[in-house]
XYZ file of N, CA, C and O in Angstrom:
716
model
N 64.879 112.900 -59.141
C 63.466 113.213 -59.120
C 62.845 112.962 -60.493
O 63.523 113.080 -61.508
N 61.572 112.652 -60.502
C 60.882 112.412 -61.773
C 60.528 113.715 -62.474
O 59.998 113.696 -63.569
N 60.853 114.858 -61.853
C 60.548 116.141 -62.467
C 61.799 116.840 -62.980
O 61.748 117.988 -63.387
N 62.936 116.163 -62.993
C 64.130 116.770 -63.587
C 63.889 116.910 -65.084
O 63.028 116.236 -65.660
N 64.651 117.781 -65.731
C 64.484 117.988 -67.174
C 64.623 116.674 -67.934
O 63.811 116.355 -68.806
N 65.644 115.895 -67.601
C 65.871 114.632 -68.313
C 64.693 113.673 -68.130
O 64.253 113.032 -69.092
N 64.183 113.566 -66.900
C 63.056 112.658 -66.642
C 61.778 113.155 -67.291
O 60.988 112.359 -67.804
N 61.545 114.468 -67.277
C 60.350 114.999 -67.934
C 60.372 114.698 -69.423
O 59.358 114.316 -70.004
N 61.546 114.841 -70.056
C 61.661 114.531 -71.485
C 61.464 113.034 -71.708
O 60.727 112.613 -72.608
N 62.111 112.199 -70.881
C 62.001 110.745 -71.036
C 60.566 110.257 -70.863
O 60.073 109.457 -71.654
N 59.883 110.725 -69.821
C 58.555 110.218 -69.486
C 57.411 110.958 -70.171
O 56.352 110.388 -70.399
N 57.623 112.248 -70.468
C 56.511 113.070 -70.961
C 56.894 113.962 -72.133
O 56.175 114.904 -72.453
N 58.005 113.662 -72.790
C 58.499 114.521 -73.862
C 57.538 114.717 -75.005
O 57.555 115.749 -75.677
N 56.650 113.741 -75.226
C 55.716 113.813 -76.342
C 54.465 114.634 -76.046
O 53.671 114.915 -76.934
N 54.279 115.031 -74.793
C 53.056 115.732 -74.414
C 53.181 117.216 -74.753
O 54.198 117.846 -74.487
N 52.118 117.746 -75.323
C 52.123 119.134 -75.750
C 51.629 120.101 -74.697
O 50.998 119.737 -73.715
N 51.950 121.345 -74.935
C 51.499 122.473 -74.136
C 51.743 123.697 -74.989
O 51.800 123.609 -76.211
N 51.921 124.821 -74.354
C 52.267 126.000 -75.125
C 53.384 126.754 -74.428
O 53.509 126.723 -73.210
N 54.198 127.371 -75.242
C 55.266 128.217 -74.725
C 54.852 129.652 -74.996
O 54.483 129.996 -76.119
N 54.899 130.454 -73.953
C 54.537 131.871 -74.077
C 55.808 132.681 -74.127
O 56.636 132.611 -73.239
N 55.935 133.432 -75.193
C 57.123 134.251 -75.413
C 56.853 135.658 -74.888
O 56.029 136.383 -75.432
N 57.535 136.025 -73.823
C 57.292 137.307 -73.169
C 58.180 138.428 -73.669
O 58.090 139.537 -73.158
N 59.023 138.185 -74.656
C 59.858 139.264 -75.169
C 59.155 140.015 -76.289
O 59.671 141.012 -76.763
N 57.999 139.543 -76.686
C 57.223 140.219 -77.725
C 56.287 141.229 -77.068
O 55.796 140.994 -75.973
N 56.018 142.353 -77.720
C 55.072 143.317 -77.164
C 53.684 142.703 -77.052
O 52.966 142.949 -76.109
N 53.318 141.902 -78.033
C 52.092 141.134 -77.932
C 52.515 139.704 -77.648
O 53.349 139.145 -78.349
N 51.933 139.107 -76.603
C 52.337 137.757 -76.224
C 52.128 136.808 -77.388
O 51.139 136.875 -78.110
N 53.079 135.903 -77.557
C 53.035 134.942 -78.646
C 53.058 133.554 -78.039
O 54.010 133.184 -77.363
N 51.993 132.788 -78.242
C 51.927 131.418 -77.764
C 52.278 130.476 -78.896
O 51.803 130.637 -80.021
N 53.117 129.486 -78.594
C 53.551 128.507 -79.579
C 53.247 127.120 -79.041
O 53.622 126.796 -77.912
N 52.540 126.313 -79.822
C 52.314 124.924 -79.431
C 53.631 124.176 -79.515
O 54.325 124.238 -80.530
N 53.982 123.457 -78.447
C 55.262 122.760 -78.395
C 55.145 121.603 -77.396
O 54.322 121.647 -76.485
N 55.946 120.569 -77.595
C 55.985 119.466 -76.636
C 56.996 119.781 -75.534
O 57.806 120.698 -75.660
N 56.952 118.998 -74.476
C 57.931 119.149 -73.401
C 59.346 119.020 -73.960
O 60.223 119.827 -73.678
N 59.570 117.978 -74.789
C 60.901 117.764 -75.380
C 61.296 118.935 -76.267
O 62.451 119.383 -76.251
N 60.358 119.460 -77.037
C 60.649 120.593 -77.904
C 61.010 121.834 -77.114
O 61.949 122.548 -77.452
N 60.298 122.074 -76.032
C 60.590 123.251 -75.215
C 61.963 123.153 -74.562
O 62.713 124.119 -74.517
N 62.289 121.984 -74.065
C 63.574 121.807 -73.377
C 64.741 121.609 -74.338
O 65.872 121.417 -73.911
N 64.454 121.663 -75.637
C 65.530 121.595 -76.626
C 66.021 120.199 -76.912
O 67.102 120.019 -77.453
N 65.229 119.192 -76.564
C 65.649 117.808 -76.751
C 65.131 117.223 -78.056
O 65.142 116.019 -78.230
N 64.691 118.067 -78.977
C 64.205 117.557 -80.264
C 64.405 118.619 -81.337
O 64.683 119.777 -81.051
N 64.228 118.196 -82.592
C 64.327 119.140 -83.707
C 63.233 120.194 -83.637
O 63.367 121.282 -84.179
N 62.150 119.873 -82.948
C 61.041 120.806 -82.790
C 61.504 122.102 -82.126
O 60.992 123.182 -82.409
N 62.493 122.019 -81.247
C 62.983 123.206 -80.537
C 63.492 124.259 -81.509
O 63.249 125.454 -81.336
N 64.189 123.837 -82.535
C 64.706 124.769 -83.529
C 63.565 125.329 -84.368
O 63.510 126.527 -84.642
N 62.621 124.484 -84.719
C 61.521 124.896 -85.589
C 60.598 125.918 -84.922
O 60.007 126.755 -85.602
N 60.443 125.877 -83.612
C 59.527 126.791 -82.940
C 60.092 128.193 -82.800
O 59.354 129.141 -82.601
N 61.411 128.359 -82.864
C 62.056 129.669 -82.808
C 61.646 130.469 -81.570
O 61.274 131.632 -81.658
N 61.674 129.836 -80.416
C 61.316 130.505 -79.171
C 62.485 131.322 -78.647
O 63.637 130.915 -78.752
N 62.184 132.460 -78.060
C 63.237 133.244 -77.429
C 63.652 132.545 -76.130
O 62.946 131.683 -75.624
N 64.784 132.962 -75.592
C 65.270 132.342 -74.358
C 64.345 132.609 -73.183
O 64.358 131.902 -72.195
N 63.492 133.626 -73.280
C 62.629 133.973 -72.156
C 61.293 133.224 -72.151
O 60.529 133.348 -71.198
N 60.986 132.452 -73.179
C 59.690 131.768 -73.261
C 59.535 130.729 -72.157
O 60.476 130.025 -71.815
N 58.337 130.653 -71.595
C 58.015 129.684 -70.552
C 56.938 128.725 -71.062
O 56.075 129.113 -71.843
N 56.978 127.472 -70.611
C 56.057 126.415 -71.055
C 54.931 126.254 -70.029
O 55.187 126.238 -68.824
N 53.707 126.119 -70.518
C 52.550 125.946 -69.645
C 51.610 124.887 -70.180
O 51.492 124.707 -71.386
N 50.884 124.271 -69.275
C 49.669 123.530 -69.601
C 48.697 123.787 -68.462
O 49.099 124.065 -67.330
N 47.425 123.719 -68.781
C 46.399 123.813 -67.750
C 45.205 122.980 -68.185
O 45.195 122.422 -69.274
N 44.220 122.904 -67.321
C 43.051 122.076 -67.600
C 42.253 122.551 -68.813
O 41.570 121.762 -69.444
N 42.315 123.839 -69.163
C 41.572 124.335 -70.315
C 42.169 123.873 -71.628
O 41.463 123.431 -72.518
N 43.485 124.014 -71.776
C 44.114 123.700 -73.051
C 44.322 122.199 -73.248
O 43.934 121.647 -74.257
N 44.982 121.557 -72.283
C 45.322 120.146 -72.443
C 45.789 119.618 -71.096
O 46.871 119.975 -70.624
N 45.004 118.790 -70.478
C 45.296 118.308 -69.123
C 46.128 117.029 -69.105
O 46.407 116.494 -68.028
N 46.559 116.523 -70.259
C 47.264 115.230 -70.280
C 48.497 115.213 -69.390
O 48.711 114.268 -68.636
N 49.337 116.236 -69.459
C 50.560 116.252 -68.659
C 50.229 116.355 -67.175
O 50.789 115.635 -66.352
N 49.312 117.226 -66.824
C 48.922 117.365 -65.411
C 48.333 116.055 -64.906
O 48.621 115.632 -63.784
N 47.518 115.414 -65.723
C 46.957 114.117 -65.317
C 48.062 113.087 -65.082
O 48.008 112.317 -64.127
N 49.074 113.060 -65.935
C 50.190 112.117 -65.774
C 50.979 112.410 -64.496
O 51.473 111.497 -63.845
N 51.136 113.681 -64.158
C 51.941 114.075 -62.996
C 51.156 114.054 -61.687
O 51.744 114.155 -60.614
N 49.862 113.927 -61.762
C 48.995 114.041 -60.593
C 49.397 113.117 -59.447
O 49.291 113.493 -58.284
N 49.896 111.954 -59.740
C 50.314 111.023 -58.693
C 51.599 111.435 -57.993
O 51.940 110.892 -56.932
N 52.324 112.408 -58.559
C 53.601 112.852 -57.988
C 53.459 113.975 -56.970
O 54.434 114.375 -56.356
N 52.273 114.522 -56.817
C 52.087 115.634 -55.880
C 50.668 115.607 -55.334
O 49.797 114.930 -55.867
N 50.452 116.356 -54.271
C 49.101 116.557 -53.761
C 48.913 118.042 -53.473
O 49.854 118.732 -53.071
N 47.726 118.513 -53.716
C 47.419 119.916 -53.449
C 47.426 120.147 -51.946
O 46.755 119.419 -51.218
N 48.180 121.132 -51.464
C 48.158 121.429 -50.031
C 46.723 121.727 -49.583
O 45.987 122.441 -50.289
N 46.312 121.178 -48.443
C 44.917 121.361 -47.998
C 44.446 122.818 -47.986
O 43.321 123.105 -48.369
N 45.308 123.728 -47.602
C 44.916 125.126 -47.525
C 44.593 125.717 -48.900
O 43.881 126.717 -49.001
N 45.064 125.083 -49.970
C 44.847 125.601 -51.329
C 43.822 124.801 -52.133
O 43.642 125.058 -53.320
N 43.157 123.854 -51.518
C 42.224 123.013 -52.287
C 41.118 123.809 -52.954
O 40.641 123.451 -54.017
N 40.702 124.914 -52.337
C 39.661 125.748 -52.954
C 40.185 126.522 -54.156
O 39.407 127.032 -54.951
N 41.507 126.615 -54.275
C 42.109 127.335 -55.402
C 42.582 126.384 -56.493
O 43.446 126.734 -57.271
N 42.029 125.212 -56.548
C 42.496 124.223 -57.522
C 41.477 123.968 -58.622
O 41.492 122.922 -59.254
N 40.587 124.932 -58.871
C 39.588 124.748 -59.922
C 40.254 124.575 -61.280
O 39.801 123.807 -62.114
N 41.341 125.296 -61.488
C 42.119 125.183 -62.725
C 43.537 124.783 -62.341
O 44.260 125.543 -61.714
N 43.924 123.559 -62.683
C 45.288 123.096 -62.395
C 46.231 123.633 -63.455
O 45.892 123.704 -64.626
N 47.453 123.984 -63.012
C 48.446 124.573 -63.899
C 49.789 123.895 -63.684
O 50.172 123.612 -62.549
N 50.512 123.638 -64.783
C 51.888 123.150 -64.722
C 52.740 124.148 -65.476
O 52.397 124.568 -66.587
N 53.868 124.536 -64.878
C 54.766 125.509 -65.489
C 56.175 124.938 -65.547
O 56.636 124.314 -64.589
N 56.833 125.158 -66.659
C 58.205 124.712 -66.862
C 58.980 125.887 -67.452
O 58.562 126.458 -68.456
N 60.058 126.264 -66.783
C 60.857 127.389 -67.264
C 62.319 126.969 -67.354
O 62.882 126.471 -66.387
N 62.914 127.190 -68.532
C 64.348 126.957 -68.679
C 65.093 127.981 -67.833
O 64.522 128.997 -67.427
N 66.375 127.729 -67.578
C 67.180 128.706 -66.849
C 67.077 130.071 -67.515
O 67.173 130.182 -68.738
N 66.877 131.083 -66.693
C 66.787 132.479 -67.135
C 65.655 132.720 -68.128
O 65.738 133.590 -68.994
N 64.594 131.949 -68.001
C 63.353 132.256 -68.707
C 62.319 132.558 -67.633
O 62.536 132.267 -66.456
N 61.225 133.158 -68.038
C 60.249 133.506 -67.021
C 58.945 133.984 -67.591
O 58.678 133.859 -68.778
N 58.166 134.562 -66.704
C 56.836 135.029 -67.041
C 56.751 136.511 -66.682
O 57.033 136.888 -65.541
N 56.393 137.335 -67.650
C 56.291 138.776 -67.439
C 55.133 139.105 -66.495
O 54.262 138.272 -66.240
N 55.117 140.324 -65.997
C 54.062 140.746 -65.073
C 52.684 140.500 -65.672
O 52.409 140.836 -66.819
N 51.835 139.905 -64.870
C 50.446 139.646 -65.219
C 49.669 139.489 -63.918
O 50.267 139.415 -62.850
N 48.359 139.426 -63.998
C 47.554 139.220 -62.792
C 46.278 138.474 -63.136
O 45.841 138.450 -64.288
N 45.705 137.867 -62.118
C 44.485 137.076 -62.266
C 43.918 136.815 -60.877
O 44.353 137.444 -59.906
N 43.006 135.867 -60.781
C 42.434 135.511 -59.490
C 43.530 134.967 -58.567
O 44.631 134.689 -59.009
N 43.179 134.769 -57.305
C 44.122 134.191 -56.346
C 44.636 132.859 -56.878
O 43.901 132.104 -57.528
N 45.914 132.572 -56.625
C 46.537 131.359 -57.152
C 47.647 130.898 -56.223
O 48.130 131.650 -55.381
N 48.041 129.646 -56.403
C 49.199 129.101 -55.692
C 50.063 128.345 -56.688
O 49.583 127.878 -57.723
N 51.352 128.258 -56.373
C 52.279 127.492 -57.210
C 53.343 126.884 -56.314
O 53.956 127.582 -55.505
N 53.524 125.581 -56.441
C 54.535 124.848 -55.675
C 55.668 124.453 -56.609
O 55.440 123.855 -57.665
N 56.886 124.782 -56.219
C 58.065 124.490 -57.031
C 58.568 123.094 -56.703
O 58.870 122.784 -55.551
N 58.651 122.236 -57.722
C 59.125 120.859 -57.522
C 60.632 120.749 -57.708
O 61.302 120.041 -56.965
N 61.163 121.437 -58.709
C 62.612 121.444 -58.966
C 63.044 122.829 -59.408
O 62.257 123.601 -59.942
N 64.322 123.136 -59.191
C 64.887 124.407 -59.616
C 64.754 125.483 -58.556
O 64.375 125.225 -57.415
N 65.071 126.706 -58.957
C 64.924 127.892 -58.112
C 64.276 128.970 -58.974
O 64.570 129.073 -60.167
N 63.420 129.762 -58.347
C 62.681 130.764 -59.108
C 62.588 132.058 -58.301
O 62.268 132.035 -57.117
N 62.894 133.175 -58.969
C 62.695 134.493 -58.368
C 61.280 134.962 -58.695
O 60.809 134.778 -59.820
N 60.634 135.539 -57.709
C 59.297 136.102 -57.867
C 59.354 137.596 -57.607
O 60.059 138.049 -56.696
N 58.602 138.360 -58.390
C 58.479 139.796 -58.226
C 56.985 140.107 -58.158
O 56.223 139.649 -59.013
N 56.567 140.841 -57.136
C 55.147 141.131 -56.927
C 54.919 142.627 -56.757
O 55.716 143.311 -56.102
N 53.822 143.090 -57.345
C 53.399 144.480 -57.203
C 51.929 144.495 -56.778
O 51.137 143.654 -57.242
N 51.535 145.442 -55.924
C 50.146 145.469 -55.445
C 49.152 145.758 -56.565
O 49.504 146.339 -57.602
N 47.886 145.378 -56.347
C 46.856 145.594 -57.370
C 46.685 147.051 -57.778
O 46.263 147.332 -58.897
N 47.030 147.972 -56.902
C 46.866 149.397 -57.205
C 47.887 149.919 -58.216
O 47.750 151.034 -58.718
N 48.898 149.122 -58.546
C 49.923 149.540 -59.507
C 49.287 149.732 -60.881
O 48.632 148.830 -61.394
N 49.480 150.920 -61.449
C 48.843 151.229 -62.732
C 49.688 150.830 -63.932
O 49.165 150.462 -64.972
N 51.011 150.929 -63.809
C 51.883 150.612 -64.936
C 52.948 149.623 -64.468
O 53.664 149.887 -63.514
N 53.039 148.495 -65.161
C 54.045 147.486 -64.820
C 55.024 147.343 -65.978
O 54.653 147.550 -67.135
N 56.274 146.998 -65.684
C 57.237 146.786 -66.765
C 56.807 145.611 -67.648
O 56.333 144.600 -67.142
N 56.972 145.762 -68.934
C 56.620 144.703 -69.874
C 57.867 144.014 -70.407
O 57.858 143.461 -71.493
N 58.927 144.022 -69.626
C 60.196 143.445 -70.048
C 60.364 142.037 -69.498
O 59.604 141.586 -68.651
N 61.390 141.382 -69.956
C 61.768 140.064 -69.464
C 62.091 140.202 -67.970
O 62.975 140.961 -67.591
N 61.373 139.492 -67.094
C 61.609 139.650 -65.657
C 63.011 139.226 -65.213
O 63.475 139.664 -64.158
N 63.699 138.430 -66.003
C 65.062 138.040 -65.627
C 66.011 139.231 -65.673
O 67.069 139.201 -65.031
N 65.626 140.291 -66.389
C 66.440 141.503 -66.408
C 66.487 142.172 -65.032
O 67.427 142.893 -64.723
N 65.470 141.924 -64.194
C 65.447 142.496 -62.843
C 66.576 141.949 -61.975
O 66.940 142.561 -60.976
N 67.116 140.785 -62.331
C 68.204 140.198 -61.535
C 69.431 141.103 -61.565
O 70.148 141.204 -60.582
N 69.678 141.759 -62.692
C 70.834 142.647 -62.819
C 70.493 144.095 -62.475
O 71.270 144.783 -61.826
N 69.294 144.540 -62.900
C 68.941 145.954 -62.738
C 68.190 146.255 -61.453
O 68.009 147.407 -61.099
N 67.729 145.212 -60.774
C 66.919 145.403 -59.581
C 65.440 145.400 -59.928
O 65.066 145.696 -61.062
N 64.604 145.065 -58.953
C 63.167 145.006 -59.223
C 62.585 146.402 -59.424
O 63.193 147.398 -59.031
N 61.406 146.485 -60.024
C 60.755 147.785 -60.191
C 60.480 148.437 -58.835
O 60.391 147.742 -57.816
N 60.318 149.759 -58.805
C 59.974 150.433 -57.551
C 58.713 149.830 -56.934
O 57.778 149.482 -57.654
N 58.717 149.685 -55.644
C 57.599 149.143 -54.849
C 57.407 147.634 -55.007
O 56.511 147.057 -54.404
N 58.216 146.968 -55.802
C 58.047 145.530 -55.997
C 58.612 144.757 -54.811
O 59.657 145.100 -54.263
N 57.906 143.731 -54.439
C 58.414 142.766 -53.473
C 59.150 141.699 -54.260
O 58.754 141.353 -55.375
N 60.214 141.160 -53.698
C 60.989 140.134 -54.380
C 61.294 139.025 -53.397
O 61.610 139.268 -52.230
N 61.202 137.778 -53.865
C 61.610 136.635 -53.052
C 62.112 135.538 -53.979
O 61.951 135.612 -55.197
N 62.722 134.539 -53.393
C 63.268 133.421 -54.152
C 62.724 132.127 -53.560
O 62.746 131.947 -52.350
N 62.226 131.247 -54.427
C 61.711 129.959 -53.999
C 62.624 128.854 -54.479
O 63.195 128.949 -55.572
N 62.740 127.812 -53.664
C 63.469 126.612 -54.036
C 62.522 125.429 -54.067
O 61.345 125.538 -53.693
N 63.023 124.292 -54.493
C 62.210 123.073 -54.561
C 61.560 122.818 -53.207
O 62.218 122.878 -52.168
N 60.274 122.566 -53.229
C 59.517 122.313 -52.007
C 58.799 123.544 -51.468
O 57.935 123.421 -50.603
N 59.124 124.731 -51.977
C 58.465 125.959 -51.529
C 57.198 126.209 -52.335
O 57.116 125.849 -53.513
N 56.230 126.863 -51.694
C 54.969 127.193 -52.346
C 54.703 128.686 -52.221
O 54.917 129.269 -51.161
N 54.231 129.290 -53.297
C 53.886 130.708 -53.329
C 52.370 130.844 -53.433
O 51.738 130.166 -54.242
N 51.811 131.731 -52.615
C 50.413 132.124 -52.730
C 50.394 133.555 -53.253
O 51.084 134.431 -52.713
N 49.615 133.802 -54.306
C 49.485 135.143 -54.871
C 48.025 135.568 -54.713
O 47.135 134.949 -55.289
N 47.783 136.618 -53.911
C 46.407 137.089 -53.729
C 45.802 137.591 -55.045
O 46.516 137.972 -55.974
N 44.501 137.633 -55.096
C 43.773 138.070 -56.275
C 44.229 139.454 -56.729
O 44.392 140.366 -55.921
N 44.453 139.565 -58.041
C 44.815 140.807 -58.733
C 46.186 141.369 -58.402
O 46.513 142.482 -58.829
N 47.014 140.648 -57.668
C 48.393 141.100 -57.469
C 49.172 140.824 -58.743
O 49.080 139.733 -59.331
N 49.926 141.817 -59.196
C 50.812 141.635 -60.349
C 51.958 140.733 -59.910
O 52.476 140.874 -58.802
N 52.360 139.810 -60.759
C 53.500 138.949 -60.430
C 54.235 138.530 -61.694
O 53.663 138.432 -62.768
N 55.547 138.354 -61.539
C 56.434 137.928 -62.619
C 57.443 136.963 -62.018
O 57.712 137.006 -60.814
N 57.998 136.069 -62.838
C 58.964 135.088 -62.338
C 60.156 134.967 -63.274
O 60.076 135.283 -64.460
N 61.249 134.454 -62.715
C 62.450 134.142 -63.481
C 63.072 132.880 -62.905
O 63.359 132.816 -61.708
N 63.264 131.871 -63.739
C 63.920 130.635 -63.321
C 65.425 130.895 -63.239
O 66.029 131.358 -64.199
N 66.009 130.604 -62.091
C 67.382 131.005 -61.817
C 68.419 129.984 -62.270
O 68.210 128.781 -62.167
N 69.544 130.499 -62.762
C 70.704 129.671 -63.091
C 71.573 129.602 -61.842
O 71.514 130.495 -61.001
N 72.384 128.639 -61.640
C 72.654 127.455 -62.479
C 71.887 126.222 -62.006
O 72.436 125.130 -61.949
N 70.648 126.380 -61.672
C 69.885 125.298 -61.046
C 69.102 124.442 -62.039
O 68.338 123.578 -61.634
N 69.265 124.670 -63.328
C 68.517 123.921 -64.324
C 67.103 124.456 -64.428
O 66.723 125.395 -63.720
N 66.288 123.874 -65.305
C 64.912 124.336 -65.450
C 64.138 124.193 -64.147
O 64.423 123.315 -63.329
N 63.160 125.054 -63.974
C 62.250 124.928 -62.825
C 60.956 124.314 -63.317
O 60.518 124.566 -64.442
N 60.346 123.500 -62.478
C 59.053 122.893 -62.789
C 58.164 123.080 -61.577
O 58.596 122.853 -60.449
N 56.941 123.498 -61.832
C 56.020 123.743 -60.726
C 54.604 123.391 -61.122
O 54.272 123.309 -62.302
N 53.800 123.189 -60.110
C 52.389 122.883 -60.298
C 51.597 123.798 -59.370
O 52.110 124.226 -58.335
N 50.394 124.121 -59.773
C 49.602 124.997 -58.940
C 48.156 124.998 -59.345
O 47.699 124.131 -60.103
N 47.451 125.991 -58.847
C 46.038 126.104 -59.139
C 45.576 127.542 -59.068
O 46.171 128.372 -58.386
N 44.499 127.804 -59.799
C 43.884 129.125 -59.821
C 42.420 128.952 -59.504
O 41.791 128.014 -59.966
């Protein structure tokens, strides 16, 4: 596939985005290229990212990567109204995104496997830990949990809390979606 880690580095390694480090109490965003995030360059060492950091690009920050990948996927018709902001996510094995919420969104997984954890909007306090820790300790009380594989799509209703973890030994996960 053109979305494997090796192909992403070969074809798009020079394109930038940001890596969000979720192990910090205050989120830390680091500008990094695809190659730097996946550890295929000296930049990976210089950025000093924790193992839990996830890579993102969207139409607000820098649409170059999404524009390059646009020919490789199509937005499912049912989600076309949720594509005002296109998003690309790349997570190394056992990295993820801590609980957060926003408007309704969808995400389609192109490669890898990803665990999702969801909590209803009425939840007042969410764990601020690395979501991959839930794999060993179990999800938070009242959390829904599911696992997506390549070709699966997740819809997250507006204001639902959600967190993800890219699963080993399936390599990095790559997904595209919209908000």
